[in-house]
XYZ file of C-alpha atoms in Angstrom:
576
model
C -52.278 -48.308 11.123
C -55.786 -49.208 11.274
C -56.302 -52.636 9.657
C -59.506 -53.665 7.877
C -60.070 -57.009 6.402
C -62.106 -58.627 3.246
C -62.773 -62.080 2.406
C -59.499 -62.702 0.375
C -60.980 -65.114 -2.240
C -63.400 -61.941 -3.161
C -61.126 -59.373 -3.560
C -59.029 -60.429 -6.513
C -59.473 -58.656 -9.646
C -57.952 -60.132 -13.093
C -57.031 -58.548 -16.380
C -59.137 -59.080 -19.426
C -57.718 -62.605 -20.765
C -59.123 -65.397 -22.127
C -59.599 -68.812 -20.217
C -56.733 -70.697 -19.546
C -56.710 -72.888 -23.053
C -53.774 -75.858 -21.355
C -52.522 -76.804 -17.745
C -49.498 -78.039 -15.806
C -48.972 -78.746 -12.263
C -46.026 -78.148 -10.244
C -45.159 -78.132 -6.435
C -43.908 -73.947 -6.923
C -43.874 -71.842 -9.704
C -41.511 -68.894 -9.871
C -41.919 -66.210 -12.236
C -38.404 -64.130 -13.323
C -35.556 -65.443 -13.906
C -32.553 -62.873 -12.589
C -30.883 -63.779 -9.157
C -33.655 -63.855 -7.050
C -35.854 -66.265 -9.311
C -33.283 -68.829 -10.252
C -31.993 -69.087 -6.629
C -34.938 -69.841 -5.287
C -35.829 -72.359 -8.090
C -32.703 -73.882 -7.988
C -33.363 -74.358 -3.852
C -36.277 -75.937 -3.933
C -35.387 -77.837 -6.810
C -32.793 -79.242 -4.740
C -35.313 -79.935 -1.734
C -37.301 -81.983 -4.291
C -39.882 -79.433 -5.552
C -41.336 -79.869 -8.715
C -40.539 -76.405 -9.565
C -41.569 -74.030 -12.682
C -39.743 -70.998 -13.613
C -41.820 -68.920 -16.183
C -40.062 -65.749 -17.389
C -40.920 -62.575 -19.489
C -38.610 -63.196 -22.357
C -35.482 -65.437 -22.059
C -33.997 -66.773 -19.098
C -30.791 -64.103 -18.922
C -33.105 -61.273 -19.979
C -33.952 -59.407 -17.112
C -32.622 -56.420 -14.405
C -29.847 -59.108 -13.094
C -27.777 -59.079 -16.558
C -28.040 -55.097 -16.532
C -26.162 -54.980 -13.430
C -22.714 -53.599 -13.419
C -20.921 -52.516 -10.039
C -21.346 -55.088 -8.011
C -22.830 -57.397 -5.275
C -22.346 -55.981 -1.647
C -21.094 -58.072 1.446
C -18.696 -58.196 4.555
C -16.094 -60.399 2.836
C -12.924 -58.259 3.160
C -10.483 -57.921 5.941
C -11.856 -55.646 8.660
C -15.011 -55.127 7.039
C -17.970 -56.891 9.190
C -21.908 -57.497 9.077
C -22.150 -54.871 11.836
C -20.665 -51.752 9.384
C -22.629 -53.229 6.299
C -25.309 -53.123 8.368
C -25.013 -49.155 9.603
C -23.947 -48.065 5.814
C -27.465 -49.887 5.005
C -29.238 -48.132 8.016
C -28.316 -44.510 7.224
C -29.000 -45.018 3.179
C -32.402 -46.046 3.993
C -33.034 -42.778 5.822
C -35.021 -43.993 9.323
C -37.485 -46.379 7.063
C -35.361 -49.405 7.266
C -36.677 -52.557 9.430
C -33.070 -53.232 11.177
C -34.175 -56.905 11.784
C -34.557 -57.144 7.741
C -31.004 -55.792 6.880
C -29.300 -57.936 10.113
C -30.873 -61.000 8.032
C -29.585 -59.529 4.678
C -25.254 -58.708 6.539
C -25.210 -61.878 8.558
C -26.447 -64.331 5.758
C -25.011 -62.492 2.774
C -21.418 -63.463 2.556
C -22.235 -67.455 3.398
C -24.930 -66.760 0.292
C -21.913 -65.037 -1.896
C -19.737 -68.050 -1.347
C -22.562 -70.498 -2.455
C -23.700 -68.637 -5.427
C -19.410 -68.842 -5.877
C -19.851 -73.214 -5.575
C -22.998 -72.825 -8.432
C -20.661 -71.518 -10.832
C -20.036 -67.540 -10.520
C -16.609 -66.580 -11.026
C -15.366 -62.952 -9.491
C -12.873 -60.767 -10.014
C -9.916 -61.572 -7.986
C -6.212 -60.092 -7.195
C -2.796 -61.512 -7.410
C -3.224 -63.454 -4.047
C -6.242 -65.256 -5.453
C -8.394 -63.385 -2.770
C -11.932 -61.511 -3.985
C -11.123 -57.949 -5.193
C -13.413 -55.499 -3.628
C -14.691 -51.834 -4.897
C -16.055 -49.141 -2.533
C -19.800 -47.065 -4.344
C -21.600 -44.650 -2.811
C -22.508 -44.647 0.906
C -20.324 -47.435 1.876
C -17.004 -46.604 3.873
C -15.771 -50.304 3.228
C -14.461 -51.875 0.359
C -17.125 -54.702 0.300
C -18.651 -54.557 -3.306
C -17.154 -58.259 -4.960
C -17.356 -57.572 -8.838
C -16.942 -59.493 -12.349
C -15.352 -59.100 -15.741
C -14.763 -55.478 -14.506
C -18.339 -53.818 -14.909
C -19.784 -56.996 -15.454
C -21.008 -58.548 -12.393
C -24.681 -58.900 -13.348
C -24.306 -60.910 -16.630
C -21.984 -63.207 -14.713
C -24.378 -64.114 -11.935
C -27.164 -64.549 -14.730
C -24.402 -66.616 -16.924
C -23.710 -69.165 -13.574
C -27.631 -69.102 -12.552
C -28.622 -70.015 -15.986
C -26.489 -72.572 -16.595
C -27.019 -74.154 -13.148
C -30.883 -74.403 -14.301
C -30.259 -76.169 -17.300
C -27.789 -78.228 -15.708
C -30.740 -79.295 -13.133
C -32.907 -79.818 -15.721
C -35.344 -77.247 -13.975
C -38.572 -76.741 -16.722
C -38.730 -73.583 -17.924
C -41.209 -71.415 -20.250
C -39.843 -68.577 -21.412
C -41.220 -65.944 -23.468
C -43.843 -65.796 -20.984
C -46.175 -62.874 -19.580
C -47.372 -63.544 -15.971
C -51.054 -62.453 -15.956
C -52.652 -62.882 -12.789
C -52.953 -65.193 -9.453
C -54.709 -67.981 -9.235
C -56.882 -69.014 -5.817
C -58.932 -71.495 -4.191
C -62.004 -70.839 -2.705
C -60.407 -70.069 0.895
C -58.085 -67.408 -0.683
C -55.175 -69.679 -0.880
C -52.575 -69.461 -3.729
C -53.032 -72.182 -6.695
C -50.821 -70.691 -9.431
C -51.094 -68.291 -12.267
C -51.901 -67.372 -15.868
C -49.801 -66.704 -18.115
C -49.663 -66.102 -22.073
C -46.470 -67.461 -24.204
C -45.468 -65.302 -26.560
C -45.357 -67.900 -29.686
C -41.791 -69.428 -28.772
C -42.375 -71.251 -25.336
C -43.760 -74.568 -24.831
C -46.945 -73.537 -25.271
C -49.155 -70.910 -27.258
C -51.893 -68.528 -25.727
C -53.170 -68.376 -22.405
C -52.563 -71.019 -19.641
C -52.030 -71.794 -16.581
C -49.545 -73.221 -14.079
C -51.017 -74.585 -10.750
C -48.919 -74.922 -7.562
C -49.866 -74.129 -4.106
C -46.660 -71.790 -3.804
C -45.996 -69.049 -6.294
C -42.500 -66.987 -5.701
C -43.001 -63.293 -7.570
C -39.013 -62.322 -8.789
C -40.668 -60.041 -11.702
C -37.995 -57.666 -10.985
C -38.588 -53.909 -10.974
C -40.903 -50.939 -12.665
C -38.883 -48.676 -14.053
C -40.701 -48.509 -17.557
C -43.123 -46.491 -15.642
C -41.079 -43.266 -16.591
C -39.980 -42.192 -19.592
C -35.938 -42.697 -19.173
C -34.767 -45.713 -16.923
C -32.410 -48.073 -16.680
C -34.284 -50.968 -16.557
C -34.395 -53.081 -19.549
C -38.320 -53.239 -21.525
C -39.532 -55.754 -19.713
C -39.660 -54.176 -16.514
C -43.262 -52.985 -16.877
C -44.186 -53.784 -13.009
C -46.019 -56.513 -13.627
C -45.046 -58.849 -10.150
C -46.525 -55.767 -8.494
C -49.897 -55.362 -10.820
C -50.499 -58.792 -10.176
C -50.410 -58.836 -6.484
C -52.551 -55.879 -6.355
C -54.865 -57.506 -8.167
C -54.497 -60.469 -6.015
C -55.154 -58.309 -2.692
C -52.151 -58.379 -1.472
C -50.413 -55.224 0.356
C -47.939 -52.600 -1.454
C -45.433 -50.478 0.875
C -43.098 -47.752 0.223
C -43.576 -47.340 -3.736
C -43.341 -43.731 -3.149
C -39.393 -44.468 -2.919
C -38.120 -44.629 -6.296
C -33.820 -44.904 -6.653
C -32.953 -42.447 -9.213
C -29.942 -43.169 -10.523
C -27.007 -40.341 -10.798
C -25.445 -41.338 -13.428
C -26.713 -42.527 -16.736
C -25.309 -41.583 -19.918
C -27.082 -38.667 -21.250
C -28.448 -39.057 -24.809
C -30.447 -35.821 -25.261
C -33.716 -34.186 -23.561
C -36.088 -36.497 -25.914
C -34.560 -39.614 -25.078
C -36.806 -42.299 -23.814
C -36.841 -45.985 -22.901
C -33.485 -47.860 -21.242
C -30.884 -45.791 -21.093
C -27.159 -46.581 -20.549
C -26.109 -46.806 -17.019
C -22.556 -45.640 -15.684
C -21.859 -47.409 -12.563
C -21.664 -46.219 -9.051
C -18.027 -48.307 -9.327
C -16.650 -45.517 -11.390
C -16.746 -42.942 -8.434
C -15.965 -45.911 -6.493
C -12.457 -45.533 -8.521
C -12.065 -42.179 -8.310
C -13.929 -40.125 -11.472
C -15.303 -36.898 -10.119
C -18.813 -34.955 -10.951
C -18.440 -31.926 -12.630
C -20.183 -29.039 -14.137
C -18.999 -27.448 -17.778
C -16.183 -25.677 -16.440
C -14.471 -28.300 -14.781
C -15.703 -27.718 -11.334
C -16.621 -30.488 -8.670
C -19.360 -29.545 -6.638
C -19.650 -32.559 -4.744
C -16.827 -31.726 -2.383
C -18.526 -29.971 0.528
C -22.319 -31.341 0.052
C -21.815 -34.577 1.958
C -18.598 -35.875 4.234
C -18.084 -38.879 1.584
C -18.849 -36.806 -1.757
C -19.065 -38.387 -5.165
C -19.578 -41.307 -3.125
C -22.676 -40.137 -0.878
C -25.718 -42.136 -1.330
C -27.202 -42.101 -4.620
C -30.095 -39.581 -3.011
C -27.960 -36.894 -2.146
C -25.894 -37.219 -5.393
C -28.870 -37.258 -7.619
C -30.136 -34.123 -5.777
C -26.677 -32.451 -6.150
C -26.747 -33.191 -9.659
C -30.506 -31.770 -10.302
C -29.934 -28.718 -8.229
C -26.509 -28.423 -10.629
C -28.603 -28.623 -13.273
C -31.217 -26.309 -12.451
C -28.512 -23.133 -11.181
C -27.093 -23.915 -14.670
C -30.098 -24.276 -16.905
C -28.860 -26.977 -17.949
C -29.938 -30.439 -18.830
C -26.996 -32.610 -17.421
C -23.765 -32.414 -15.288
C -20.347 -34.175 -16.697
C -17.929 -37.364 -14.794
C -14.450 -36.874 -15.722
C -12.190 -40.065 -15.335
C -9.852 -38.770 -17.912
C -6.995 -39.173 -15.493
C -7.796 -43.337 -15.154
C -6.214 -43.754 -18.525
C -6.914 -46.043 -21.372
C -5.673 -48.892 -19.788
C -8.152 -49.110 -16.640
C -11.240 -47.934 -18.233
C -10.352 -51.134 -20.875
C -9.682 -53.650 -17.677
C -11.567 -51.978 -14.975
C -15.035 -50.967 -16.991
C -14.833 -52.358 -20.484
C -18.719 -52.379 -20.752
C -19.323 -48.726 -20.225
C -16.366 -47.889 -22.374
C -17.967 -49.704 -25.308
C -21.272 -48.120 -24.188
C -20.481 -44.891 -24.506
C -18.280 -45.166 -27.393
C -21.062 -46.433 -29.188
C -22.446 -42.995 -28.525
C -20.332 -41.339 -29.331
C -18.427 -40.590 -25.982
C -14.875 -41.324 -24.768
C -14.059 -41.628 -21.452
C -10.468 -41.411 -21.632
C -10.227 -38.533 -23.610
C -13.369 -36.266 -22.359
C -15.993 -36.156 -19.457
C -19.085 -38.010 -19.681
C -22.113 -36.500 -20.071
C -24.595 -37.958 -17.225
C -28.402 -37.100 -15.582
C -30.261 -38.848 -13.329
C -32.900 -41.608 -14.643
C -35.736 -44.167 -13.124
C -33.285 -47.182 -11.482
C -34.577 -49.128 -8.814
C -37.833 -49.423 -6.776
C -37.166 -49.109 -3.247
C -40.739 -50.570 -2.182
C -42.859 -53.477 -3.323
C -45.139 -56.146 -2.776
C -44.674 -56.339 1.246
C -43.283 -59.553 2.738
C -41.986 -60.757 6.009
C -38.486 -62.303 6.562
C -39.581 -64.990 4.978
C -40.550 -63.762 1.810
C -44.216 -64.029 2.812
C -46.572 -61.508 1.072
C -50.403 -60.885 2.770
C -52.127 -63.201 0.580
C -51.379 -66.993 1.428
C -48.846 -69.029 -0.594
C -47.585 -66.222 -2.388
C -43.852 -65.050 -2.167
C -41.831 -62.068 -3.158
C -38.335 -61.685 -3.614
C -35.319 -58.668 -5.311
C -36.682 -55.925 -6.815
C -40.451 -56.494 -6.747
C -40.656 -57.178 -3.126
C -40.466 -54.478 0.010
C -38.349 -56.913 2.553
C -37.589 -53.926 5.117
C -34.085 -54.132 3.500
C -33.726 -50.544 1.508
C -36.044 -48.538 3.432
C -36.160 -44.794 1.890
C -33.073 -45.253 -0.586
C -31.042 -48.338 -1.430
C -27.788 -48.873 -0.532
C -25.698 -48.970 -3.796
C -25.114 -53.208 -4.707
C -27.444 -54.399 -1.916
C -30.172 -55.756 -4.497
C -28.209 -58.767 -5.688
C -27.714 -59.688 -2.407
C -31.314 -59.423 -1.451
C -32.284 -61.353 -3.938
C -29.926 -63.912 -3.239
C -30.311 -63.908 0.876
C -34.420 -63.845 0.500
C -34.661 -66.037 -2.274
C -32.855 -68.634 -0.015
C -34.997 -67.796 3.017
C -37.926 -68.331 0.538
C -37.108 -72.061 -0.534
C -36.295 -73.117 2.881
C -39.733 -72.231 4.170
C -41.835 -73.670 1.435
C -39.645 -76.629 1.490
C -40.026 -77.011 5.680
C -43.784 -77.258 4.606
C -44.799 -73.546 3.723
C -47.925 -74.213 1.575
C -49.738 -77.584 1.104
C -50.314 -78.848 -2.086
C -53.241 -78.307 -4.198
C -55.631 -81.264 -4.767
C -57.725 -81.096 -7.973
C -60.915 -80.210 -6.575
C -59.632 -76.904 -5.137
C -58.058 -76.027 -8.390
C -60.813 -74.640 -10.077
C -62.498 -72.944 -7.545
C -61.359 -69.024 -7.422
C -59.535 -69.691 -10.592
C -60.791 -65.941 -11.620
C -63.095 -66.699 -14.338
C -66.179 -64.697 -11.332
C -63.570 -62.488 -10.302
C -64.096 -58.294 -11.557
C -62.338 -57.934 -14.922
C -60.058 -54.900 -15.388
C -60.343 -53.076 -18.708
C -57.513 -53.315 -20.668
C -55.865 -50.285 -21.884
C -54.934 -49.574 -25.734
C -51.091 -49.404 -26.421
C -50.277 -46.284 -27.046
C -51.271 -45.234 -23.352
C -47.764 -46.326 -22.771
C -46.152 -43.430 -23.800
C -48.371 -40.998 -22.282
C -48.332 -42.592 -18.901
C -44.166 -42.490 -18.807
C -43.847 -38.652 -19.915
C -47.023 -37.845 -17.238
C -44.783 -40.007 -14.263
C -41.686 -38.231 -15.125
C -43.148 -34.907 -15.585
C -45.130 -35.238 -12.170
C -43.328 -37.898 -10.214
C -39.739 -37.946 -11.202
C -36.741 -36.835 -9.299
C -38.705 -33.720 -8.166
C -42.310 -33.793 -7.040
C -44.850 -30.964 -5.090
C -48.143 -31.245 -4.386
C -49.351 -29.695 -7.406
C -47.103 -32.042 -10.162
C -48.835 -35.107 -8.167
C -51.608 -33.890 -8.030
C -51.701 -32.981 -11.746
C -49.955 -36.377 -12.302
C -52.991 -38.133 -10.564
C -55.978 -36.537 -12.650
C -54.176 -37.282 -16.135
C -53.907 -40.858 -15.333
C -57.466 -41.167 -13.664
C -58.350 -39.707 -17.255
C -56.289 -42.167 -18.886
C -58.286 -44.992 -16.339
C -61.374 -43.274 -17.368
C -61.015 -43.668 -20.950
C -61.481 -47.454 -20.452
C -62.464 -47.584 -17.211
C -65.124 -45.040 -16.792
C -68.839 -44.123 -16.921
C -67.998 -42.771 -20.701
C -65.961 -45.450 -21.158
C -64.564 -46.031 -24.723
C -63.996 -49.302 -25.943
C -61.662 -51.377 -24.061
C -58.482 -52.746 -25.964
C -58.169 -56.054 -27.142
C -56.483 -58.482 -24.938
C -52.740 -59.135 -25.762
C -48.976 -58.496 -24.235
C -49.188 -54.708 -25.260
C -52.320 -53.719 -23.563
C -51.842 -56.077 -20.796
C -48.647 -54.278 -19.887
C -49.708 -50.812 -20.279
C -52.619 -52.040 -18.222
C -50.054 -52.965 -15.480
C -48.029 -49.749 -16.014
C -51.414 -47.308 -15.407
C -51.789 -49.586 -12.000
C -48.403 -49.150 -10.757
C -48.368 -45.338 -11.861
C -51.325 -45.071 -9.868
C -50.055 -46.504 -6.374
C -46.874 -44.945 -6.775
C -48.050 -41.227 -7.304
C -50.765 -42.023 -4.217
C -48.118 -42.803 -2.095
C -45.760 -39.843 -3.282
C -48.856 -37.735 -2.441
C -49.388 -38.957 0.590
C -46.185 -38.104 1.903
C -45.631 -35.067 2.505
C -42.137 -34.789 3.797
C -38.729 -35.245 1.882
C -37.131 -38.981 3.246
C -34.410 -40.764 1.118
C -35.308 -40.760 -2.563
C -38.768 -39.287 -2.257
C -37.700 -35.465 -2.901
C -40.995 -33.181 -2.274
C -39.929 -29.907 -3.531
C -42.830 -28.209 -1.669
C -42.226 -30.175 1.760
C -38.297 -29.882 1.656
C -37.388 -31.399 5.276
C -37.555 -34.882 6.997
C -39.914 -35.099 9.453
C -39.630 -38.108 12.019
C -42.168 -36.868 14.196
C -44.867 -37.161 11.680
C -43.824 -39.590 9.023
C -41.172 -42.205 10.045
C -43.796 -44.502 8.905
C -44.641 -46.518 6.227
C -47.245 -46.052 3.572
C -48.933 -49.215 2.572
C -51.494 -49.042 0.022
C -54.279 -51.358 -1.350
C -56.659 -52.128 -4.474
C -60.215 -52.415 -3.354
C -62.439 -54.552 -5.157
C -63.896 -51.549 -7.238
C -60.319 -50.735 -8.277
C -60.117 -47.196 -5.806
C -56.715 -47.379 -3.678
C -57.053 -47.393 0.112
C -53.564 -46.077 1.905
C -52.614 -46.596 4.731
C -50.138 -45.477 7.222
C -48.494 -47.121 9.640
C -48.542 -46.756 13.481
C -44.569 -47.000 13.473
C -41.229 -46.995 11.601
C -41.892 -51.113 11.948
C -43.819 -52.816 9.586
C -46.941 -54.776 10.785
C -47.116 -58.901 10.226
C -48.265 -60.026 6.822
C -50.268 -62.260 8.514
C -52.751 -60.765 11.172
C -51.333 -61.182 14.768
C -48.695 -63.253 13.563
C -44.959 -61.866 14.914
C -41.972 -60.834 12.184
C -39.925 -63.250 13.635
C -36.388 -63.723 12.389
C-alpha cells in the first residue's frame, strides 16, 4: 500500500472532556480487565512494573466472563501446533498472517498451563487429564473447558483473584477517554473519567510511558450482540483518535447461534455455544430437517461463517426469522453437567432444551480486526499496545477460529509484558508529561445519547450479516448525517460531556470505519458476506484494508500491497 506519514504528535484528536482534575504515575497502564488485560498486568507486575489496570466497570465485567465453550490449544493426544495451526489458516479465509497464528499454536499450550499455576481450574476426566470438546472448524478435540459452559467466568474468577492477591492498583468503574503524548508523539498515558465509585471522581489522568489497550470488542455497534454493554469500541475510538492504524474491521464474527428472543430484541443477547454442536445438537428448520448435512464436509461444525450463512439463507427460503438446535436426544442429565449455564439461560426464557429445539439467529459476536499490532503487541503509534479482542494480531484473519480469542489474549498479552519489561518504552520524566497532553489537540463533538439507538438499527440494517453496495452505502450517508448533526457546517449543539455521549461518540467512530472498510471490499472473504459481490477473489483482494482518521476527522483507507501486513513501525521487519 502506499504509505504517507504526519507528524504523530499533530494528528491526535480528543473527545470533548474536561482537563484532567488529579494525576498518578505508573511504569504501564492497562485498560480492561478480561484475559488479555490482567495477564499482561499481572506480567509486568511480576517484572517489577508499577502497573495500573483501569477498567470500564468492575474487574470481572467484561467479554472474558461471557465466554462459554472454551479456550483452544494442542494439549490432547495426537493433536499438535501444526493442525491447530491449519484449522486456524482455513477459518481465516487467505487473510491470516501464518507467522501470527505459528506464535499463537506453539506458545499457547505452555500459556494454558501457566494461566493453570495462577489459579484456573478446568474440567477434567476420570484420569485427572484435561477434558477436551471439538466447535466448529476444528477436526481435533483441543477446546479445554470449565464448569461445563463456563470457561470464561473461570479464567476471569483465577485472573481476578491473582490481581488482588498481587496487590496490583486498580480503578474500576472507569471510562478510558483518550491517549496521552509527549511532544515527539510518544505515549504518556491516558484520561479517563470514574464513574463515582473508583478511587477517584471526574476526569483524570494516568501517566506511564507504556499503555496496553485490552478494551475488548465492539459489538454494541449493532443492535443484537453478544457482547455485554460495555463493549462500545472504545480501545479502538481511542487509537483512532490517537493516529494509530485500524485493519480488517470490515470482518465482523457473527455468531450462529444465539437464543432468539423476538425480531425487536436489542442489546446482549444470550449466546448458545459453539460446544453444543461440538456435542452433537443438530440445526434444524420447523419441520425437523437438518440442512447442514451437505453444505460443508464438517457440517454443524463448519466455521461459524458458513454456518451463519446457512442459517440466513434458511431463513430467508423460509421467511422466516430464525432456524431451531435440537439436543433433545442429550437428555436432562448432560445439558445439567455438560451446559448448565445455557440451560438456566434459556429456561429463564422460557425455553427447554431437553424437551424442545432451541430457537437460534445469528447476532454481532466478535471483531475479527482491530487496532493493528506486530507480534509484539506493538500498535503504529509509539508506546502503545494492543491485545484480545481490540487488537488485529494477524491471528483471525477473515473469520475467527471458534475459542482462539482467549488464547490470543493470553499468548499476546504475554508477548506484550516481556517486551516492555526487556525495555520497550522509557519512562516519562515530568517535563515531557505535559507536553501533547491534548488540551491543543482538535476536539471531537460529542454526540447526544439517544444517537445510540439509531446508529445500532442503521449498522444492522446496512452492515449486518448481509451487506451490498447499496445497504453500505445507505448505511454511510445516515451516519455522516448523524456526524453532521454535531459535527457539521449546520451543526446543532454538541452534547454535554459525560459516559453516555462519550460512548455513543465512540460507537458513530467505529460505525464509521467499519462500514468504510465493508465498502471497500468488494468481494465476499470469511465473515464479510457482500450479497452483491458473492465470490472470493484472491486475485484482487487477498489484501488487507487498513484505514485511518485524518486530522479533520475524514477516513483515509488503504489497501495493502499483499496478503502480509506491513511493519507498524516504518522499515522495521515483523520479526517473530
Amino acid at each position: 500500500m502506499t504509505r504517507t506519514t504526519a507528524d504523530p504528535a499533530r494528528t491526535g484528536i480528543r473527545l470533548d472532556a474536561p482537563a484532567p482534575g488529579w494525576a498518578i504515575d505508573a511504569d504501564v497502564v492497562v485498560v480492561g480487565s478480561g484475559v488479555a488485560g490482567l495477564t499482561a498486568a499481572l506480567r509486568c507486575t511480576a517484572a517489577g512494573l508499577a502497573t495500573v489496570v483501569v477498567t470500564k466497570a468492575r474487574l470481572d465485567d467484561g467479554s472474558t466472563r461471557w465466554a462459554q465453550g472454551g479456550i483452544a490449544a494442542a494439549l490432547g493426544e495426537g493433536d499438535t501446533p501444526e493442525q491447530h495451526l491449519d484449522d486456524t489458516l482455513v477459518a481465516g479465509a487467505g487473510l491470516c498472517d501464518e507467522a501470527a497464528v505459528r506464535t499463537l499454536v506453539t506458545e499457547g499450550p505452555d500459556a494454558v498451563r501457566r494461566l493453570i499455576a495462577t489459579g484456573a481450574h478446568f474440567d477434567t476426566d476420570d484420569s485427572g487429564a484435561i477434558s477436551l470438546t471439538r466447535e466448529g472448524g476444528h477436526h481435533r478435540r483441543r477446546i479445554a473447558h470449565a464448569g461445563g459452559d463456563a470457561t470464561g467466568a473461570e479464567i476471569s474468577r483465577a485472573l481476578v483473584e491473582a490481581v488482588r492477591e498481587r496487590a496490583v492498583r486498580t480503578i474500576e468503574n472507569a471510562l478510558v477517554l483518550d491517549l496521552l503524548r509527549d511532544e515527539d508523539g510518544r505515549t504518556a498515558g491516558i484520561t479517563l473519567h470514574v464513574m463515582g465509585e473508583g478511587q477517584h471522581d471526574g476526569v483524570g489522568a494516568v501517566h506511564a510511558p507504556a499503555v496496553v489497550l485490552a478494551t475488548g470488542g465492539m459489538g454494541q455497534v449493532f443492535s443484537a450482540t453478544t457482547n455485554p454493554a460495555v463493549s462500545t469500541g472504545d480501545g479502538v475510538a481511542l487509537a483512532l483518535r490517537a493516529g494509530a492504524e485500524i485493519s480488517d474491521l470490515e470482518f465482523v464474527q457473527f455468531h450462529p447461534t444465539v437464543l432468539f428472543l423476538g425480531a425487536d430484541s436489542e442489546g446482549q443477547q444470550p449466546l448458545v455455544s459453539e460446544a453444543v454442536r461440538g456435542e452433537g445438537a443438530h440445526l434444524v428448520d420447523a419441520t425437523g430437517t437438518r440442512f447442514m448435512l451437505g453444505q460443508h464436509e464438517l457440517a454443524e461444525l463448519a466455521p461459524r461463517d458458513i454456518v451463519a450463512k446457512a442459517i440466513t439463507r434458511q431463513m430467508q427460503a423460509h421467511g422466516t426469522e430464525h432456524m431451531y438446535l435440537d439436543a433433545r436426544h442429550f437428555g436432562a442429565r448432560m445439558w445439567e453437567q455438560r451446559f448448565p449455564t445455557i440451560l438456566a439461560a434459556c429456561r429463564a426464557h422460557g425455553i427447554d432444551p431437553v424437551t424442545e429445539p432451541i430457537p437460534v439467529a445469528p447476532a454481532a459476536h466478535y471483531a475479527s480486526g482491530g487496532v493493528r499490532t506486530d507480534l509484539h503487541g506493538r500498535t503504529t503509534v509509539p508506546g502503545l499496545y494492543a491485545c484480545g479482542e481490540v487488537a488485529c494480531t494477524g491471528v483471525h484473519g477473515a473469520n475467527r477460529l471458534a475459542s482462539n480469542s482467549l488464547l490470543e489474549g493470553l499468548v499476546f498479552a504475554e508477548r506484550i509484558a516481556a517486551d516492555i519489561a526487556a525495555g520497550g518504552p522509557a519512562r516519562v520524566d515530568s517535563a515531557a508529561r505535559g507536553a501533547g497532553a491534548g488540551e491543543d489537540a482538535p476536539v471531537c463533538p460529542l454526540l447526544a445519547p439517544e444517537a445510540r439507538i439509531q446508529i445500532q438499527r442503521i449498522m444492522t440494517r446496512g452492515a449486518g450479516v448481509l451487506r451490498s453496495a447499496d445497504s453500505l452505502a445507505e448505511a454511510a450517508a445516515r451516519l455522516e448525517a448523524i456526524r453532521s448533526d454535531a459535527d457539521g457546517p449546520d451543526a446543532r449543539k454538541a452534547a454535554e460531556p459525560g459516559v453516555d455521549a462519550w460512548e455513543t461518540t465512540n460507537l458513530l467512530l467505529v460505525a464509521r470505519v467499519l462500514v468504510a472498510a465493508a465498502a471497500a471490499r468488494e468481494e465476499t472473504r470469511g465473515c464479510h458476506w457482500r450479497e452483491d459481490r458473492p465470490d472470493r477473489d484472491d486475485a484482487d483482494w487477498r489484501r488487507h484494508l487498513v484505514v485511518r482518521v485524518t486530522p479533520d476527522r475524514t477516513l483515509d483507507v488503504l489497501r495493502t500491497d499483499s496478503a502480509d501486513f506491513p511493519p507498524t513501525v516504518l522499515d522495521a521487519p515483523r520479526e517473530p
